[in-house]
JSON list of C-alpha atoms in Angstrom, two decimals:
[
{"chain": "A", "resi": 75, "resn": "UNK", "atom": "CA", "xyz": [2.55, 32.96, 13.81]},
{"chain": "A", "resi": 76, "resn": "UNK", "atom": "CA", "xyz": [0.80, 32.57, 17.22]},
{"chain": "A", "resi": 77, "resn": "UNK", "atom": "CA", "xyz": [2.61, 30.59, 19.89]},
{"chain": "A", "resi": 78, "resn": "UNK", "atom": "CA", "xyz": [-0.15, 27.95, 20.00]},
{"chain": "A", "resi": 79, "resn": "UNK", "atom": "CA", "xyz": [0.06, 27.36, 16.26]},
{"chain": "A", "resi": 80, "resn": "UNK", "atom": "CA", "xyz": [3.86, 27.17, 16.42]},
{"chain": "A", "resi": 81, "resn": "UNK", "atom": "CA", "xyz": [3.67, 24.59, 19.22]},
{"chain": "A", "resi": 82, "resn": "UNK", "atom": "CA", "xyz": [1.11, 22.52, 17.29]},
{"chain": "A", "resi": 83, "resn": "UNK", "atom": "CA", "xyz": [3.25, 22.56, 14.16]},
{"chain": "A", "resi": 84, "resn": "UNK", "atom": "CA", "xyz": [6.36, 21.61, 16.15]},
{"chain": "A", "resi": 85, "resn": "UNK", "atom": "CA", "xyz": [4.46, 18.69, 17.70]},
{"chain": "A", "resi": 86, "resn": "UNK", "atom": "CA", "xyz": [3.26, 17.61, 14.24]},
{"chain": "A", "resi": 87, "resn": "UNK", "atom": "CA", "xyz": [6.81, 17.70, 12.87]},
{"chain": "A", "resi": 88, "resn": "UNK", "atom": "CA", "xyz": [8.16, 15.71, 15.83]},
{"chain": "A", "resi": 89, "resn": "UNK", "atom": "CA", "xyz": [5.47, 13.03, 15.44]},
{"chain": "A", "resi": 90, "resn": "UNK", "atom": "CA", "xyz": [6.08, 12.78, 11.69]},
{"chain": "A", "resi": 91, "resn": "UNK", "atom": "CA", "xyz": [9.82, 12.42, 12.24]},
{"chain": "A", "resi": 92, "resn": "UNK", "atom": "CA", "xyz": [9.24, 9.72, 14.88]},
{"chain": "A", "resi": 93, "resn": "UNK", "atom": "CA", "xyz": [6.94, 7.81, 12.52]},
{"chain": "A", "resi": 94, "resn": "UNK", "atom": "CA", "xyz": [9.42, 8.16, 9.64]},
{"chain": "A", "resi": 95, "resn": "UNK", "atom": "CA", "xyz": [12.39, 6.91, 11.69]},
{"chain": "A", "resi": 96, "resn": "UNK", "atom": "CA", "xyz": [10.38, 4.00, 13.13]},
{"chain": "A", "resi": 97, "resn": "UNK", "atom": "CA", "xyz": [9.10, 3.05, 9.67]},
{"chain": "A", "resi": 98, "resn": "UNK", "atom": "CA", "xyz": [12.55, 3.07, 8.10]},
{"chain": "A", "resi": 99, "resn": "UNK", "atom": "CA", "xyz": [14.26, 1.17, 10.93]},
{"chain": "A", "resi": 100, "resn": "UNK", "atom": "CA", "xyz": [11.50, -1.42, 11.29]},
{"chain": "A", "resi": 101, "resn": "UNK", "atom": "CA", "xyz": [11.24, -2.19, 7.59]},
{"chain": "A", "resi": 102, "resn": "UNK", "atom": "CA", "xyz": [15.01, -2.24, 7.08]},
{"chain": "A", "resi": 103, "resn": "UNK", "atom": "CA", "xyz": [15.13, -4.90, 9.81]},
{"chain": "A", "resi": 104, "resn": "UNK", "atom": "CA", "xyz": [12.47, -6.91, 7.93]},
{"chain": "A", "resi": 105, "resn": "UNK", "atom": "CA", "xyz": [14.53, -6.84, 4.73]},
{"chain": "A", "resi": 106, "resn": "UNK", "atom": "CA", "xyz": [17.73, -7.64, 6.63]},
{"chain": "A", "resi": 107, "resn": "UNK", "atom": "CA", "xyz": [16.05, -10.63, 8.33]},
{"chain": "A", "resi": 108, "resn": "UNK", "atom": "CA", "xyz": [15.07, -12.01, 4.92]},
{"chain": "A", "resi": 109, "resn": "UNK", "atom": "CA", "xyz": [18.59, -11.40, 3.62]},
{"chain": "A", "resi": 110, "resn": "UNK", "atom": "CA", "xyz": [20.44, -13.23, 6.42]},
{"chain": "A", "resi": 111, "resn": "UNK", "atom": "CA", "xyz": [17.91, -16.03, 6.96]},
{"chain": "A", "resi": 112, "resn": "UNK", "atom": "CA", "xyz": [17.65, -18.28, 3.94]},
{"chain": "A", "resi": 113, "resn": "UNK", "atom": "CA", "xyz": [14.61, -20.10, 5.36]},
{"chain": "A", "resi": 114, "resn": "UNK", "atom": "CA", "xyz": [12.60, -16.88, 5.08]},
{"chain": "A", "resi": 115, "resn": "UNK", "atom": "CA", "xyz": [13.15, -16.56, 1.34]},
{"chain": "A", "resi": 116, "resn": "UNK", "atom": "CA", "xyz": [9.87, -18.07, 0.23]},
{"chain": "A", "resi": 117, "resn": "UNK", "atom": "CA", "xyz": [7.22, -16.54, -1.97]},
{"chain": "A", "resi": 118, "resn": "UNK", "atom": "CA", "xyz": [5.24, -14.80, 0.78]},
{"chain": "A", "resi": 119, "resn": "UNK", "atom": "CA", "xyz": [8.30, -12.96, 2.07]},
{"chain": "A", "resi": 120, "resn": "UNK", "atom": "CA", "xyz": [9.04, -11.47, -1.35]},
{"chain": "A", "resi": 121, "resn": "UNK", "atom": "CA", "xyz": [5.64, -9.78, -1.17]},
{"chain": "A", "resi": 122, "resn": "UNK", "atom": "CA", "xyz": [6.48, -8.66, 2.37]},
{"chain": "A", "resi": 123, "resn": "UNK", "atom": "CA", "xyz": [9.81, -7.27, 1.16]},
{"chain": "A", "resi": 124, "resn": "UNK", "atom": "CA", "xyz": [7.98, -5.34, -1.56]},
{"chain": "A", "resi": 125, "resn": "UNK", "atom": "CA", "xyz": [5.67, -3.90, 1.10]},
{"chain": "A", "resi": 126, "resn": "UNK", "atom": "CA", "xyz": [8.68, -3.04, 3.29]},
{"chain": "A", "resi": 127, "resn": "UNK", "atom": "CA", "xyz": [10.37, -1.19, 0.40]},
{"chain": "A", "resi": 128, "resn": "UNK", "atom": "CA", "xyz": [7.25, 0.92, -0.09]},
{"chain": "A", "resi": 129, "resn": "UNK", "atom": "CA", "xyz": [7.08, 1.71, 3.63]},
{"chain": "A", "resi": 130, "resn": "UNK", "atom": "CA", "xyz": [10.77, 2.63, 3.71]},
{"chain": "A", "resi": 131, "resn": "UNK", "atom": "CA", "xyz": [10.17, 5.03, 0.84]},
{"chain": "A", "resi": 132, "resn": "UNK", "atom": "CA", "xyz": [7.26, 6.56, 2.76]},
{"chain": "A", "resi": 133, "resn": "UNK", "atom": "CA", "xyz": [9.43, 7.09, 5.83]},
{"chain": "A", "resi": 134, "resn": "UNK", "atom": "CA", "xyz": [12.53, 8.29, 4.01]},
{"chain": "A", "resi": 135, "resn": "UNK", "atom": "CA", "xyz": [10.94, 10.32, 1.21]},
{"chain": "A", "resi": 136, "resn": "UNK", "atom": "CA", "xyz": [7.23, 11.02, 1.55]},
{"chain": "A", "resi": 137, "resn": "UNK", "atom": "CA", "xyz": [7.09, 12.09, 5.19]},
{"chain": "A", "resi": 138, "resn": "UNK", "atom": "CA", "xyz": [9.95, 14.62, 4.83]},
{"chain": "A", "resi": 139, "resn": "UNK", "atom": "CA", "xyz": [8.19, 16.02, 1.78]},
{"chain": "A", "resi": 140, "resn": "UNK", "atom": "CA", "xyz": [4.89, 16.13, 3.69]},
{"chain": "A", "resi": 141, "resn": "UNK", "atom": "CA", "xyz": [6.59, 18.09, 6.46]},
{"chain": "A", "resi": 142, "resn": "UNK", "atom": "CA", "xyz": [8.01, 20.49, 3.89]},
{"chain": "A", "resi": 143, "resn": "UNK", "atom": "CA", "xyz": [4.67, 21.23, 2.27]},
{"chain": "A", "resi": 144, "resn": "UNK", "atom": "CA", "xyz": [2.85, 21.43, 5.62]},
{"chain": "A", "resi": 145, "resn": "UNK", "atom": "CA", "xyz": [4.52, 24.79, 6.24]},
{"chain": "A", "resi": 146, "resn": "UNK", "atom": "CA", "xyz": [2.80, 26.26, 3.18]},
{"chain": "A", "resi": 147, "resn": "UNK", "atom": "CA", "xyz": [5.76, 26.22, 0.82]},
{"chain": "A", "resi": 148, "resn": "UNK", "atom": "CA", "xyz": [5.36, 28.34, -2.30]},
{"chain": "A", "resi": 149, "resn": "UNK", "atom": "CA", "xyz": [6.34, 26.28, -5.32]},
{"chain": "A", "resi": 150, "resn": "UNK", "atom": "CA", "xyz": [5.57, 25.44, -8.93]},
{"chain": "A", "resi": 151, "resn": "UNK", "atom": "CA", "xyz": [2.29, 23.59, -9.48]},
{"chain": "A", "resi": 152, "resn": "UNK", "atom": "CA", "xyz": [3.84, 20.52, -11.09]},
{"chain": "A", "resi": 153, "resn": "UNK", "atom": "CA", "xyz": [6.55, 20.24, -8.43]},
{"chain": "A", "resi": 154, "resn": "UNK", "atom": "CA", "xyz": [3.85, 20.08, -5.77]},
{"chain": "A", "resi": 155, "resn": "UNK", "atom": "CA", "xyz": [1.79, 17.69, -7.91]},
{"chain": "A", "resi": 156, "resn": "UNK", "atom": "CA", "xyz": [4.75, 15.32, -8.26]},
{"chain": "A", "resi": 157, "resn": "UNK", "atom": "CA", "xyz": [5.11, 15.20, -4.46]},
{"chain": "A", "resi": 158, "resn": "UNK", "atom": "CA", "xyz": [1.40, 14.38, -4.08]},
{"chain": "A", "resi": 159, "resn": "UNK", "atom": "CA", "xyz": [1.56, 11.72, -6.80]},
{"chain": "A", "resi": 160, "resn": "UNK", "atom": "CA", "xyz": [4.55, 10.10, -5.12]},
{"chain": "A", "resi": 161, "resn": "UNK", "atom": "CA", "xyz": [2.47, 9.72, -1.96]},
{"chain": "A", "resi": 162, "resn": "UNK", "atom": "CA", "xyz": [-0.32, 8.12, -4.01]},
{"chain": "A", "resi": 163, "resn": "UNK", "atom": "CA", "xyz": [2.03, 5.70, -5.78]},
{"chain": "A", "resi": 164, "resn": "UNK", "atom": "CA", "xyz": [3.56, 4.42, -2.54]},
{"chain": "A", "resi": 165, "resn": "UNK", "atom": "CA", "xyz": [0.17, 4.17, -0.82]},
{"chain": "A", "resi": 166, "resn": "UNK", "atom": "CA", "xyz": [-1.25, 2.19, -3.73]},
{"chain": "A", "resi": 167, "resn": "UNK", "atom": "CA", "xyz": [1.77, -0.12, -3.84]},
{"chain": "A", "resi": 168, "resn": "UNK", "atom": "CA", "xyz": [1.26, -0.91, -0.14]},
{"chain": "A", "resi": 169, "resn": "UNK", "atom": "CA", "xyz": [-2.40, -1.77, -0.71]},
{"chain": "A", "resi": 170, "resn": "UNK", "atom": "CA", "xyz": [-1.61, -4.03, -3.67]},
{"chain": "A", "resi": 171, "resn": "UNK", "atom": "CA", "xyz": [1.22, -5.73, -1.75]},
{"chain": "A", "resi": 172, "resn": "UNK", "atom": "CA", "xyz": [-1.20, -6.49, 1.10]},
{"chain": "A", "resi": 173, "resn": "UNK", "atom": "CA", "xyz": [-3.66, -7.92, -1.45]},
{"chain": "A", "resi": 174, "resn": "UNK", "atom": "CA", "xyz": [-0.93, -10.10, -2.97]},
{"chain": "A", "resi": 175, "resn": "UNK", "atom": "CA", "xyz": [-0.02, -11.41, 0.51]},
{"chain": "A", "resi": 176, "resn": "UNK", "atom": "CA", "xyz": [-3.68, -12.24, 1.18]},
{"chain": "A", "resi": 177, "resn": "UNK", "atom": "CA", "xyz": [-4.00, -14.14, -2.13]},
{"chain": "A", "resi": 178, "resn": "UNK", "atom": "CA", "xyz": [-0.74, -16.00, -1.43]},
{"chain": "A", "resi": 179, "resn": "UNK", "atom": "CA", "xyz": [-1.96, -17.10, 2.01]},
{"chain": "A", "resi": 180, "resn": "UNK", "atom": "CA", "xyz": [-5.28, -18.20, 0.53]},
{"chain": "A", "resi": 181, "resn": "UNK", "atom": "CA", "xyz": [-3.52, -20.38, -2.04]},
{"chain": "A", "resi": 182, "resn": "UNK", "atom": "CA", "xyz": [-1.32, -21.93, 0.66]},
{"chain": "A", "resi": 183, "resn": "UNK", "atom": "CA", "xyz": [-4.43, -23.17, 2.45]},
{"chain": "A", "resi": 184, "resn": "UNK", "atom": "CA", "xyz": [-6.62, -23.88, -0.57]},
{"chain": "A", "resi": 185, "resn": "UNK", "atom": "CA", "xyz": [-4.09, -25.90, -2.60]},
{"chain": "A", "resi": 186, "resn": "UNK", "atom": "CA", "xyz": [-1.37, -26.99, -0.14]},
{"chain": "A", "resi": 187, "resn": "UNK", "atom": "CA", "xyz": [-0.19, -29.93, -2.22]},
{"chain": "A", "resi": 188, "resn": "UNK", "atom": "CA", "xyz": [0.20, -28.04, -5.49]},
{"chain": "A", "resi": 189, "resn": "UNK", "atom": "CA", "xyz": [1.03, -24.60, -4.03]},
{"chain": "A", "resi": 190, "resn": "UNK", "atom": "CA", "xyz": [4.74, -24.67, -4.93]},
{"chain": "A", "resi": 191, "resn": "UNK", "atom": "CA", "xyz": [3.94, -25.77, -8.46]},
{"chain": "A", "resi": 192, "resn": "UNK", "atom": "CA", "xyz": [1.43, -22.95, -8.97]},
{"chain": "A", "resi": 193, "resn": "UNK", "atom": "CA", "xyz": [3.19, -20.14, -7.07]},
{"chain": "A", "resi": 194, "resn": "UNK", "atom": "CA", "xyz": [6.65, -20.20, -8.65]},
{"chain": "A", "resi": 195, "resn": "UNK", "atom": "CA", "xyz": [9.41, -17.61, -8.04]},
{"chain": "A", "resi": 196, "resn": "UNK", "atom": "CA", "xyz": [8.97, -16.34, -11.60]},
{"chain": "A", "resi": 197, "resn": "UNK", "atom": "CA", "xyz": [5.25, -15.74, -11.10]},
{"chain": "A", "resi": 198, "resn": "UNK", "atom": "CA", "xyz": [5.88, -14.06, -7.76]},
{"chain": "A", "resi": 199, "resn": "UNK", "atom": "CA", "xyz": [8.40, -11.74, -9.43]},
{"chain": "A", "resi": 200, "resn": "UNK", "atom": "CA", "xyz": [5.90, -10.89, -12.15]},
{"chain": "A", "resi": 201, "resn": "UNK", "atom": "CA", "xyz": [3.22, -10.22, -9.53]},
{"chain": "A", "resi": 202, "resn": "UNK", "atom": "CA", "xyz": [5.51, -7.85, -7.62]},
{"chain": "A", "resi": 203, "resn": "UNK", "atom": "CA", "xyz": [6.39, -5.97, -10.82]},
{"chain": "A", "resi": 204, "resn": "UNK", "atom": "CA", "xyz": [2.69, -5.81, -11.77]},
{"chain": "A", "resi": 205, "resn": "UNK", "atom": "CA", "xyz": [1.77, -4.38, -8.35]},
{"chain": "A", "resi": 206, "resn": "UNK", "atom": "CA", "xyz": [4.35, -1.61, -8.69]},
{"chain": "A", "resi": 207, "resn": "UNK", "atom": "CA", "xyz": [3.40, -0.91, -12.32]},
{"chain": "A", "resi": 208, "resn": "UNK", "atom": "CA", "xyz": [-0.30, -0.55, -11.47]},
{"chain": "A", "resi": 209, "resn": "UNK", "atom": "CA", "xyz": [0.55, 1.62, -8.46]},
{"chain": "A", "resi": 210, "resn": "UNK", "atom": "CA", "xyz": [2.70, 3.87, -10.65]},
{"chain": "A", "resi": 211, "resn": "UNK", "atom": "CA", "xyz": [-0.02, 4.24, -13.30]},
{"chain": "A", "resi": 212, "resn": "UNK", "atom": "CA", "xyz": [-2.77, 4.93, -10.76]},
{"chain": "A", "resi": 213, "resn": "UNK", "atom": "CA", "xyz": [-0.69, 7.31, -8.67]},
{"chain": "A", "resi": 214, "resn": "UNK", "atom": "CA", "xyz": [0.76, 9.26, -11.58]},
{"chain": "A", "resi": 215, "resn": "UNK", "atom": "CA", "xyz": [-2.55, 9.72, -13.43]},
{"chain": "A", "resi": 216, "resn": "UNK", "atom": "CA", "xyz": [-2.93, 13.32, -12.13]},
{"chain": "A", "resi": 217, "resn": "UNK", "atom": "CA", "xyz": [0.35, 14.21, -13.85]},
{"chain": "A", "resi": 218, "resn": "UNK", "atom": "CA", "xyz": [-1.36, 13.46, -17.18]},
{"chain": "A", "resi": 219, "resn": "UNK", "atom": "CA", "xyz": [-3.97, 16.19, -16.68]},
{"chain": "A", "resi": 220, "resn": "UNK", "atom": "CA", "xyz": [-6.51, 15.01, -14.09]},
{"chain": "A", "resi": 221, "resn": "UNK", "atom": "CA", "xyz": [-5.57, 17.70, -11.58]},
{"chain": "A", "resi": 222, "resn": "UNK", "atom": "CA", "xyz": [-6.65, 21.14, -10.35]},
{"chain": "A", "resi": 223, "resn": "UNK", "atom": "CA", "xyz": [-4.43, 23.31, -12.54]},
{"chain": "A", "resi": 224, "resn": "UNK", "atom": "CA", "xyz": [-7.37, 24.53, -14.63]},
{"chain": "A", "resi": 225, "resn": "UNK", "atom": "CA", "xyz": [-9.36, 25.40, -11.49]},
{"chain": "A", "resi": 226, "resn": "UNK", "atom": "CA", "xyz": [-6.44, 27.37, -10.05]},
{"chain": "A", "resi": 227, "resn": "UNK", "atom": "CA", "xyz": [-6.00, 29.23, -13.32]},
{"chain": "A", "resi": 228, "resn": "UNK", "atom": "CA", "xyz": [-9.68, 30.16, -13.36]},
{"chain": "A", "resi": 229, "resn": "UNK", "atom": "CA", "xyz": [-9.55, 31.34, -9.74]},
{"chain": "A", "resi": 230, "resn": "UNK", "atom": "CA", "xyz": [-6.42, 33.40, -10.27]},
{"chain": "A", "resi": 231, "resn": "UNK", "atom": "CA", "xyz": [-7.40, 34.63, -13.71]},
{"chain": "A", "resi": 232, "resn": "UNK", "atom": "CA", "xyz": [-3.93, 33.78, -14.94]},
{"chain": "A", "resi": 233, "resn": "UNK", "atom": "CA", "xyz": [-2.06, 30.98, -16.67]},
{"chain": "A", "resi": 234, "resn": "UNK", "atom": "CA", "xyz": [0.86, 31.34, -14.25]},
{"chain": "A", "resi": 235, "resn": "UNK", "atom": "CA", "xyz": [1.39, 28.19, -12.17]},
{"chain": "A", "resi": 236, "resn": "UNK", "atom": "CA", "xyz": [4.84, 29.06, -10.82]},
{"chain": "A", "resi": 237, "resn": "UNK", "atom": "CA", "xyz": [3.74, 30.25, -7.41]},
{"chain": "A", "resi": 238, "resn": "UNK", "atom": "CA", "xyz": [1.13, 28.26, -5.46]},
{"chain": "A", "resi": 239, "resn": "UNK", "atom": "CA", "xyz": [0.80, 27.16, -1.85]},
{"chain": "A", "resi": 240, "resn": "UNK", "atom": "CA", "xyz": [1.83, 23.52, -2.03]},
{"chain": "A", "resi": 241, "resn": "UNK", "atom": "CA", "xyz": [-0.89, 21.50, -0.35]},
{"chain": "A", "resi": 242, "resn": "UNK", "atom": "CA", "xyz": [-2.42, 18.19, -1.38]},
{"chain": "A", "resi": 243, "resn": "UNK", "atom": "CA", "xyz": [-5.93, 19.56, -1.83]},
{"chain": "A", "resi": 244, "resn": "UNK", "atom": "CA", "xyz": [-4.63, 22.43, -3.98]},
{"chain": "A", "resi": 245, "resn": "UNK", "atom": "CA", "xyz": [-3.28, 20.16, -6.72]},
{"chain": "A", "resi": 246, "resn": "UNK", "atom": "CA", "xyz": [-5.17, 16.84, -6.57]},
{"chain": "A", "resi": 247, "resn": "UNK", "atom": "CA", "xyz": [-8.70, 16.68, -8.00]},
{"chain": "A", "resi": 248, "resn": "UNK", "atom": "CA", "xyz": [-11.27, 15.33, -5.54]},
{"chain": "A", "resi": 249, "resn": "UNK", "atom": "CA", "xyz": [-13.09, 13.65, -8.43]},
{"chain": "A", "resi": 250, "resn": "UNK", "atom": "CA", "xyz": [-9.92, 11.69, -9.14]},
{"chain": "A", "resi": 251, "resn": "UNK", "atom": "CA", "xyz": [-9.45, 10.83, -5.45]},
{"chain": "A", "resi": 252, "resn": "UNK", "atom": "CA", "xyz": [-13.04, 9.71, -4.88]},
{"chain": "A", "resi": 253, "resn": "UNK", "atom": "CA", "xyz": [-14.20, 8.11, -8.12]},
{"chain": "A", "resi": 254, "resn": "UNK", "atom": "CA", "xyz": [-10.95, 6.78, -9.60]},
{"chain": "A", "resi": 255, "resn": "UNK", "atom": "CA", "xyz": [-8.53, 6.28, -6.72]},
{"chain": "A", "resi": 256, "resn": "UNK", "atom": "CA", "xyz": [-10.81, 5.30, -3.83]},
{"chain": "A", "resi": 257, "resn": "UNK", "atom": "CA", "xyz": [-13.72, 3.54, -5.55]},
{"chain": "A", "resi": 258, "resn": "UNK", "atom": "CA", "xyz": [-11.51, 2.11, -8.29]},
{"chain": "A", "resi": 259, "resn": "UNK", "atom": "CA", "xyz": [-8.24, 1.11, -6.60]},
{"chain": "A", "resi": 260, "resn": "UNK", "atom": "CA", "xyz": [-8.57, 1.36, -2.82]},
{"chain": "A", "resi": 261, "resn": "UNK", "atom": "CA", "xyz": [-12.01, 0.05, -1.85]},
{"chain": "A", "resi": 262, "resn": "UNK", "atom": "CA", "xyz": [-12.11, -3.00, -4.20]},
{"chain": "A", "resi": 263, "resn": "UNK", "atom": "CA", "xyz": [-8.75, -4.42, -2.96]},
{"chain": "A", "resi": 264, "resn": "UNK", "atom": "CA", "xyz": [-9.82, -3.85, 0.66]},
{"chain": "A", "resi": 265, "resn": "UNK", "atom": "CA", "xyz": [-13.14, -5.62, 0.10]},
{"chain": "A", "resi": 266, "resn": "UNK", "atom": "CA", "xyz": [-11.36, -8.43, -1.74]},
{"chain": "A", "resi": 267, "resn": "UNK", "atom": "CA", "xyz": [-8.93, -8.81, 1.17]},
{"chain": "A", "resi": 268, "resn": "UNK", "atom": "CA", "xyz": [-11.87, -8.93, 3.59]},
{"chain": "A", "resi": 269, "resn": "UNK", "atom": "CA", "xyz": [-13.48, -11.68, 1.53]},
{"chain": "A", "resi": 270, "resn": "UNK", "atom": "CA", "xyz": [-10.21, -13.64, 1.24]},
{"chain": "A", "resi": 271, "resn": "UNK", "atom": "CA", "xyz": [-9.46, -13.54, 4.97]},
{"chain": "A", "resi": 272, "resn": "UNK", "atom": "CA", "xyz": [-13.06, -14.48, 5.75]},
{"chain": "A", "resi": 273, "resn": "UNK", "atom": "CA", "xyz": [-12.69, -17.50, 3.47]},
{"chain": "A", "resi": 274, "resn": "UNK", "atom": "CA", "xyz": [-9.31, -18.35, 5.06]},
{"chain": "A", "resi": 275, "resn": "UNK", "atom": "CA", "xyz": [-10.88, -18.23, 8.53]},
{"chain": "A", "resi": 276, "resn": "UNK", "atom": "CA", "xyz": [-13.72, -20.47, 7.33]},
{"chain": "A", "resi": 277, "resn": "UNK", "atom": "CA", "xyz": [-11.35, -23.02, 5.76]},
{"chain": "A", "resi": 278, "resn": "UNK", "atom": "CA", "xyz": [-9.15, -23.16, 8.88]},
{"chain": "A", "resi": 279, "resn": "UNK", "atom": "CA", "xyz": [-12.25, -23.53, 11.05]},
{"chain": "A", "resi": 280, "resn": "UNK", "atom": "CA", "xyz": [-13.48, -26.43, 8.92]},
{"chain": "A", "resi": 281, "resn": "UNK", "atom": "CA", "xyz": [-10.06, -28.11, 9.00]},
{"chain": "A", "resi": 282, "resn": "UNK", "atom": "CA", "xyz": [-9.87, -27.83, 12.78]},
{"chain": "A", "resi": 283, "resn": "UNK", "atom": "CA", "xyz": [-13.39, -29.25, 13.12]},
{"chain": "A", "resi": 284, "resn": "UNK", "atom": "CA", "xyz": [-12.48, -32.15, 10.86]},
{"chain": "A", "resi": 285, "resn": "UNK", "atom": "CA", "xyz": [-9.32, -32.89, 12.86]},
{"chain": "A", "resi": 286, "resn": "UNK", "atom": "CA", "xyz": [-11.34, -32.76, 16.08]},
{"chain": "A", "resi": 287, "resn": "UNK", "atom": "CA", "xyz": [-13.90, -35.19, 14.69]},
{"chain": "A", "resi": 288, "resn": "UNK", "atom": "CA", "xyz": [-11.15, -37.55, 13.47]},
{"chain": "A", "resi": 289, "resn": "UNK", "atom": "CA", "xyz": [-9.49, -37.53, 16.90]},
{"chain": "A", "resi": 290, "resn": "UNK", "atom": "CA", "xyz": [-12.83, -38.22, 18.56]},
{"chain": "A", "resi": 291, "resn": "UNK", "atom": "CA", "xyz": [-13.50, -41.07, 16.11]},
{"chain": "A", "resi": 292, "resn": "UNK", "atom": "CA", "xyz": [-10.11, -42.68, 16.78]},
{"chain": "A", "resi": 293, "resn": "UNK", "atom": "CA", "xyz": [-10.57, -42.43, 20.56]},
{"chain": "A", "resi": 294, "resn": "UNK", "atom": "CA", "xyz": [-14.01, -44.03, 20.34]},
{"chain": "A", "resi": 295, "resn": "UNK", "atom": "CA", "xyz": [-12.69, -46.73, 18.04]},
{"chain": "A", "resi": 296, "resn": "UNK", "atom": "CA", "xyz": [-9.87, -47.50, 20.44]}
]
């Protein structure tokens, strides 16, 4: 391997390790803060804890696996596919947790008086479980057959899948990534979050304007 390529790979590994350590430490601190501070144990923070768990798993599990496969490890097709699917599951769970947080914040502003009656701990727990269940189904879909095994077999002219170069693009179908994963489960939540936060900004802006007008009315009346 040329010296330049070795240096680039060493830099990549160092950056990945730094990101992994920072992710684990930072998110462990988030969970610990919720654990020791009872005032933080409201509905929003359970969604944040769910997001933190996913990010810890990325730092502790996915990034080390990504480093391993970045060196061109030769492995069984389904072993490599499981690693790639794990990345997809955790990424999807993070996106859905962010969407749940956005919806929770919207409800806090939209229905402040009845928020606690609508957003109960039981419903929050069900929402967290649903987010992880959907993430698992979406991320593990390639394990059910929507993958590139058939393409590799055609290219190699063999049914042997015991020895492949383990890289994401070698096992995950781009049709799955583009049409099912991105357009089905990544873009819609992101657009929905954009719409929710736009509406939140608008509602806060209207509330501030109303408060300003009320203050001005009281001063004039005085």
